[in-house]
PDB file of C-alpha atoms in Angstrom:
ATOM      1  CA  MET A   1      -7.611  -0.282   6.286  1.00 38.00           C
ATOM      2  CA  THR A   2      -8.503  -2.252   3.185  1.00 37.00           C
ATOM      3  CA  LEU A   3      -5.890  -2.293   0.479  1.00 39.00           C
ATOM      4  CA  PRO A   4      -7.010  -1.340  -3.002  1.00 39.00           C
ATOM      5  CA  MET A   5      -7.292  -3.409  -6.093  1.00 39.00           C
ATOM      6  CA  SER A   6      -4.340  -2.227  -8.175  1.00 39.00           C
ATOM      7  CA  HIS A   7      -3.197  -3.295 -11.598  1.00 37.00           C
ATOM      8  CA  ALA A   8       0.171  -3.421 -13.287  1.00 37.00           C
ATOM      9  CA  GLN A   9       0.821  -3.945 -16.972  1.00 32.00           C
ATOM     10  CA  PHE A  10       3.007  -6.693 -18.369  1.00 30.00           C
ATOM     11  CA  GLY A  11       3.746  -7.303 -22.026  1.00 29.00           C
ATOM     12  CA  LEU A  12       4.977  -5.515 -25.111  1.00 28.00           C
ATOM     13  CA  PRO A  13       2.729  -2.990 -26.806  1.00 32.00           C
ATOM     14  CA  LYS A  14       0.995  -4.159 -29.965  1.00 32.00           C
ATOM     15  CA  LYS A  15       2.031  -1.927 -32.835  1.00 33.00           C
ATOM     16  CA  LYS A  16      -1.305  -1.663 -34.645  1.00 36.00           C
ATOM     17  CA  ASP A  17      -3.629  -0.475 -31.852  1.00 40.00           C
ATOM     18  CA  ASN A  18      -1.297   1.185 -29.337  1.00 37.00           C
ATOM     19  CA  LYS A  19      -2.432  -1.192 -26.580  1.00 40.00           C
ATOM     20  CA  ALA A  20      -0.171  -3.124 -24.234  1.00 39.00           C
ATOM     21  CA  SER A  21      -0.865  -6.731 -23.424  1.00 38.00           C
ATOM     22  CA  GLN A  22      -0.892  -6.966 -19.661  1.00 41.00           C
ATOM     23  CA  ALA A  23      -1.302  -9.114 -16.666  1.00 41.00           C
ATOM     24  CA  GLU A  24      -3.047  -7.138 -13.961  1.00 42.00           C
ATOM     25  CA  VAL A  25      -1.463  -7.311 -10.512  1.00 43.00           C
ATOM     26  CA  ASN A  26      -3.772  -6.089  -7.772  1.00 44.00           C
ATOM     27  CA  ALA A  27      -2.629  -4.863  -4.367  1.00 44.00           C
ATOM     28  CA  ASP A  28      -2.995  -8.346  -2.973  1.00 44.00           C
ATOM     29  CA  GLY A  29      -0.659  -9.423  -5.786  1.00 43.00           C
ATOM     30  CA  ASN A  30      -3.141 -11.524  -7.754  1.00 45.00           C
ATOM     31  CA  ILE A  31      -2.473 -11.651 -11.483  1.00 42.00           C
ATOM     32  CA  GLN A  32      -5.169 -11.518 -14.178  1.00 42.00           C
ATOM     33  CA  GLU A  33      -4.998 -11.060 -17.957  1.00 41.00           C
ATOM     34  CA  GLY A  34      -6.217  -7.844 -19.593  1.00 42.00           C
ATOM     35  CA  THR A  35      -5.153  -4.852 -21.707  1.00 39.00           C
ATOM     36  CA  ALA A  36      -4.265  -1.218 -21.097  1.00 44.00           C
ATOM     37  CA  THR A  37      -2.979   1.718 -23.098  1.00 45.00           C
ATOM     38  CA  ASN A  38       0.754   2.288 -23.096  1.00 53.00           C
ATOM     39  CA  GLU A  39       0.691   5.945 -22.038  1.00 73.00           C
ATOM     40  CA  MET A  40       3.123   6.297 -19.164  1.00 76.00           C
ATOM     41  CA  ASN A  41       3.051   8.779 -16.280  1.00 81.00           C
ATOM     42  CA  LEU A  42       5.318  11.768 -16.987  1.00 86.00           C
ATOM     43  CA  SER A  43       6.828  11.722 -13.473  1.00 89.00           C
ATOM     44  CA  LEU A  44       7.815   8.098 -13.961  1.00 91.00           C
ATOM     45  CA  ILE A  45       9.339   8.858 -17.368  1.00 89.00           C
ATOM     46  CA  GLN A  46      11.393  11.650 -15.804  1.00 89.00           C
ATOM     47  CA  LEU A  47      12.528   9.375 -12.978  1.00 90.00           C
ATOM     48  CA  LEU A  48      13.473   6.644 -15.464  1.00 91.00           C
ATOM     49  CA  SER A  49      15.445   9.177 -17.506  1.00 89.00           C
ATOM     50  CA  LYS A  50      17.395  10.333 -14.428  1.00 89.00           C
ATOM     51  CA  ALA A  51      18.027   6.729 -13.386  1.00 90.00           C
ATOM     52  CA  GLU A  52      19.232   5.854 -16.882  1.00 90.00           C
ATOM     53  CA  LYS A  53      21.699   8.759 -16.840  1.00 90.00           C
ATOM     54  CA  GLN A  54      22.878   7.702 -13.406  1.00 86.00           C
ATOM     55  CA  ALA A  55      23.344   4.137 -14.660  1.00 86.00           C
ATOM     56  CA  GLY A  56      25.598   5.378 -17.464  1.00 86.00           C
ATOM     57  CA  GLY A  57      23.018   5.236 -20.219  1.00 82.00           C
ATOM     58  CA  THR A  58      21.883   1.650 -19.735  1.00 81.00           C
ATOM     59  CA  LEU A  59      19.017   1.011 -17.362  1.00 82.00           C
ATOM     60  CA  ALA A  60      18.351  -2.633 -16.512  1.00 84.00           C
ATOM     61  CA  LEU A  61      14.593  -2.205 -16.812  1.00 86.00           C
ATOM     62  CA  SER A  62      12.514  -3.761 -19.549  1.00 87.00           C
ATOM     63  CA  GLN A  63       9.574  -2.053 -21.182  1.00 87.00           C
ATOM     64  CA  GLU A  64       7.339  -4.611 -19.482  1.00 89.00           C
ATOM     65  CA  ASP A  65       8.771  -3.692 -16.082  1.00 90.00           C
ATOM     66  CA  ALA A  66       8.274   0.013 -16.746  1.00 90.00           C
ATOM     67  CA  PHE A  67       4.646  -0.537 -17.759  1.00 90.00           C
ATOM     68  CA  ALA A  68       4.068  -2.795 -14.749  1.00 89.00           C
ATOM     69  CA  ILE A  69       5.372  -0.114 -12.388  1.00 92.00           C
ATOM     70  CA  ASP A  70       3.337   2.548 -14.178  1.00 92.00           C
ATOM     71  CA  GLY A  71       0.156   0.479 -14.039  1.00 91.00           C
ATOM     72  CA  LEU A  72       0.395  -0.138 -10.316  1.00 91.00           C
ATOM     73  CA  LEU A  73       1.219   3.539  -9.734  1.00 92.00           C
ATOM     74  CA  LYS A  74      -1.853   4.633 -11.688  1.00 91.00           C
ATOM     75  CA  GLN A  75      -4.135   2.359  -9.701  1.00 90.00           C
ATOM     76  CA  ALA A  76      -2.568   3.343  -6.384  1.00 91.00           C
ATOM     77  CA  VAL A  77      -3.023   7.051  -7.142  1.00 90.00           C
ATOM     78  CA  GLN A  78      -6.707   6.489  -7.918  1.00 90.00           C
ATOM     79  CA  ASP A  79      -7.416   4.464  -4.778  1.00 90.00           C
ATOM     80  CA  PRO A  80      -8.964   6.563  -1.981  1.00 92.00           C
ATOM     81  CA  ASP A  81      -7.381   4.515   0.840  1.00 91.00           C
ATOM     82  CA  THR A  82      -3.954   4.827  -0.725  1.00 91.00           C
ATOM     83  CA  GLN A  83      -4.469   8.560  -1.238  1.00 91.00           C
ATOM     84  CA  VAL A  84      -5.176   8.965   2.478  1.00 91.00           C
ATOM     85  CA  LEU A  85      -2.125   6.870   3.350  1.00 87.00           C
ATOM     86  CA  VAL A  86       0.112   8.926   1.050  1.00 90.00           C
ATOM     87  CA  GLN A  87      -1.163  12.210   2.530  1.00 89.00           C
ATOM     88  CA  GLU A  88      -0.540  10.903   6.046  1.00 87.00           C
ATOM     89  CA  MET A  89       2.977   9.863   5.060  1.00 84.00           C
ATOM     90  CA  LYS A  90       3.680  13.257   3.525  1.00 85.00           C
ATOM     91  CA  THR A  91       2.425  15.149   6.590  1.00 83.00           C
ATOM     92  CA  MET A  92       3.289  12.958   9.540  1.00 79.00           C
ATOM     93  CA  GLN A  93       6.602  11.665   8.205  1.00 81.00           C
ATOM     94  CA  ARG A  94       7.697  14.717   6.229  1.00 79.00           C
ATOM     95  CA  GLU A  95      11.127  14.943   7.866  1.00 80.00           C
ATOM     96  CA  VAL A  96      11.851  11.254   7.282  1.00 78.00           C
ATOM     97  CA  LEU A  97      10.751  11.550   3.642  1.00 77.00           C
ATOM     98  CA  GLU A  98      12.926  14.617   3.108  1.00 77.00           C
ATOM     99  CA  GLN A  99      15.906  12.784   4.565  1.00 77.00           C
ATOM    100  CA  MET A 100      15.233   9.757   2.357  1.00 77.00           C
ATOM    101  CA  LEU A 101      14.903  12.006  -0.694  1.00 72.00           C
ATOM    102  CA  GLY A 102      18.357  13.365   0.007  1.00 74.00           C
ATOM    103  CA  GLU A 103      19.872   9.907   0.446  1.00 82.00           C
ATOM    104  CA  THR A 104      18.039   7.935  -2.251  1.00 86.00           C
ATOM    105  CA  THR A 105      19.006   8.194  -5.905  1.00 91.00           C
ATOM    106  CA  PRO A 106      16.632   7.837  -8.863  1.00 92.00           C
ATOM    107  CA  LEU A 107      18.377   4.572  -9.715  1.00 94.00           C
ATOM    108  CA  ASP A 108      17.747   3.255  -6.193  1.00 92.00           C
ATOM    109  CA  ILE A 109      14.066   4.143  -6.483  1.00 93.00           C
ATOM    110  CA  VAL A 110      13.675   2.476  -9.882  1.00 94.00           C
ATOM    111  CA  ASN A 111      15.517  -0.639  -8.709  1.00 93.00           C
ATOM    112  CA  ASN A 112      13.338  -0.843  -5.585  1.00 92.00           C
ATOM    113  CA  LEU A 113      10.111  -0.440  -7.583  1.00 94.00           C
ATOM    114  CA  LYS A 114      11.266  -3.144 -10.011  1.00 94.00           C
ATOM    115  CA  ALA A 115      12.198  -5.478  -7.148  1.00 94.00           C
ATOM    116  CA  VAL A 116       8.777  -5.096  -5.519  1.00 94.00           C
ATOM    117  CA  MET A 117       7.005  -5.799  -8.817  1.00 91.00           C
ATOM    118  CA  SER A 118       9.157  -8.904  -9.311  1.00 91.00           C
ATOM    119  CA  GLU A 119       8.353 -10.075  -5.801  1.00 91.00           C
ATOM    120  CA  LEU A 120       4.615  -9.591  -6.370  1.00 89.00           C
ATOM    121  CA  VAL A 121       4.825 -11.746  -9.482  1.00 87.00           C
ATOM    122  CA  SER A 122       6.966 -14.336  -7.669  1.00 89.00           C
ATOM    123  CA  LEU A 123       4.311 -14.657  -4.984  1.00 90.00           C
ATOM    124  CA  GLU A 124       2.000 -16.170  -7.590  1.00 88.00           C
ATOM    125  CA  ILE A 125       4.405 -19.076  -7.954  1.00 91.00           C
ATOM    126  CA  LEU A 126       5.312 -19.326  -4.279  1.00 92.00           C
ATOM    127  CA  PHE A 127       1.720 -19.467  -3.060  1.00 93.00           C
ATOM    128  CA  GLN A 128       0.535 -22.093  -5.546  1.00 93.00           C
ATOM    129  CA  ASP A 129       1.292 -24.478  -2.680  1.00 95.00           C
ATOM    130  CA  LYS A 130       0.432 -22.401   0.379  1.00 94.00           C
ATOM    131  CA  ASP A 131       1.688 -24.885   2.974  1.00 93.00           C
ATOM    132  CA  ARG A 132       5.023 -25.132   1.188  1.00 94.00           C
ATOM    133  CA  ALA A 133       5.171 -21.332   1.025  1.00 94.00           C
ATOM    134  CA  VAL A 134       4.856 -21.177   4.814  1.00 95.00           C
ATOM    135  CA  ARG A 135       7.616 -23.775   5.231  1.00 94.00           C
ATOM    136  CA  GLU A 136       9.959 -22.034   2.774  1.00 93.00           C
ATOM    137  CA  MET A 137       9.397 -18.562   4.180  1.00 94.00           C
ATOM    138  CA  ASP A 138       9.941 -19.904   7.694  1.00 94.00           C
ATOM    139  CA  LYS A 139      13.112 -21.682   6.591  1.00 94.00           C
ATOM    140  CA  GLU A 140      14.412 -18.398   5.149  1.00 93.00           C
ATOM    141  CA  GLY A 141      13.649 -16.577   8.405  1.00 93.00           C
ATOM    142  CA  MET A 142      10.935 -14.452   6.810  1.00 93.00           C
ATOM    143  CA  ILE A 143       8.263 -15.242   9.405  1.00 94.00           C
ATOM    144  CA  GLU A 144       8.309 -13.828  12.907  1.00 93.00           C
ATOM    145  CA  GLU A 145       8.331 -16.649  15.444  1.00 93.00           C
ATOM    146  CA  HIS A 146       5.210 -15.419  17.231  1.00 94.00           C
ATOM    147  CA  ARG A 147       3.219 -15.538  13.937  1.00 94.00           C
ATOM    148  CA  LEU A 148       4.386 -18.953  12.723  1.00 95.00           C
ATOM    149  CA  ALA A 149       1.598 -21.036  14.302  1.00 95.00           C
ATOM    150  CA  GLU A 150      -1.027 -18.603  13.014  1.00 96.00           C
ATOM    151  CA  TYR A 151       0.364 -18.765   9.464  1.00 95.00           C
ATOM    152  CA  LYS A 152       0.641 -22.555   9.545  1.00 95.00           C
ATOM    153  CA  LYS A 153      -3.019 -22.687  10.539  1.00 96.00           C
ATOM    154  CA  ASN A 154      -4.027 -20.082   7.935  1.00 96.00           C
ATOM    155  CA  PRO A 155      -1.520 -19.833   5.036  1.00 95.00           C
ATOM    156  CA  ASP A 156      -3.901 -17.468   3.227  1.00 94.00           C
ATOM    157  CA  LEU A 157      -3.207 -14.913   5.943  1.00 95.00           C
ATOM    158  CA  LEU A 158       0.534 -15.134   5.276  1.00 95.00           C
ATOM    159  CA  GLU A 159      -0.092 -14.586   1.583  1.00 94.00           C
ATOM    160  CA  GLN A 160      -2.360 -11.607   2.293  1.00 93.00           C
ATOM    161  CA  ASP A 161       0.076 -10.065   4.795  1.00 94.00           C
ATOM    162  CA  THR A 162       3.005 -10.549   2.426  1.00 94.00           C
ATOM    163  CA  ARG A 163       1.163  -8.906  -0.448  1.00 91.00           C
ATOM    164  CA  LYS A 164       0.088  -5.981   1.748  1.00 92.00           C
ATOM    165  CA  ALA A 165       3.651  -5.491   2.952  1.00 92.00           C
ATOM    166  CA  LEU A 166       4.942  -5.462  -0.627  1.00 93.00           C
ATOM    167  CA  TYR A 167       2.248  -3.011  -1.672  1.00 92.00           C
ATOM    168  CA  MET A 168       3.185  -0.730   1.233  1.00 90.00           C
ATOM    169  CA  THR A 169       6.839  -0.931   0.202  1.00 92.00           C
ATOM    170  CA  PHE A 170       5.858  -0.027  -3.350  1.00 94.00           C
ATOM    171  CA  VAL A 171       3.762   2.952  -2.219  1.00 92.00           C
ATOM    172  CA  SER A 172       6.459   4.181   0.179  1.00 91.00           C
ATOM    173  CA  THR A 173       9.113   3.955  -2.521  1.00 92.00           C
ATOM    174  CA  ALA A 174       6.829   5.783  -4.967  1.00 93.00           C
ATOM    175  CA  VAL A 175       6.299   8.559  -2.428  1.00 91.00           C
ATOM    176  CA  VAL A 176      10.057   8.909  -1.896  1.00 89.00           C
ATOM    177  CA  GLY A 177      10.427   9.040  -5.692  1.00 89.00           C
ATOM    178  CA  ASP A 178       7.787  11.806  -5.811  1.00 87.00           C
ATOM    179  CA  LEU A 179       5.604   9.636  -8.039  1.00 89.00           C
ATOM    180  CA  MET A 180       2.582   9.978  -5.755  1.00 86.00           C
TER     181      MET A 180
END
């Protein structure tokens, strides 16, 4: 399955034209400059409100983070491959999802979505030197031993696999949060 090109918004909205400056983050985690409107998904707003209440009125989530999450959600929802994946998750793993819904709080979901977005952005820095990225990820125990030689030979594959895994984590968390 090919992962979609997805975008996430970064930046504060400009007051005069109701646009948000953004850096687009696609599903492979690549970042590009652009703009997008700052209209946020209602389900995400409701989730953020619940998480804020749970956090005692102060949610450690910047406006930029909220727009980044919203942007990637919007692109994921529009992607046909992701739609199929989400439907399969909802049908084939319904019991697991229901259990996770009962155990996972809105604050957990928001924190997980924020963490994934941060990791996608961090990958830009990490993979500026792909060989070093392989060494560092291996040193941290993040690479399975049987894949190490393959990733050393082709660091681009490690980057691609890492981005796909993060995207899948994002989508799974969004499904648990009933955002997709």
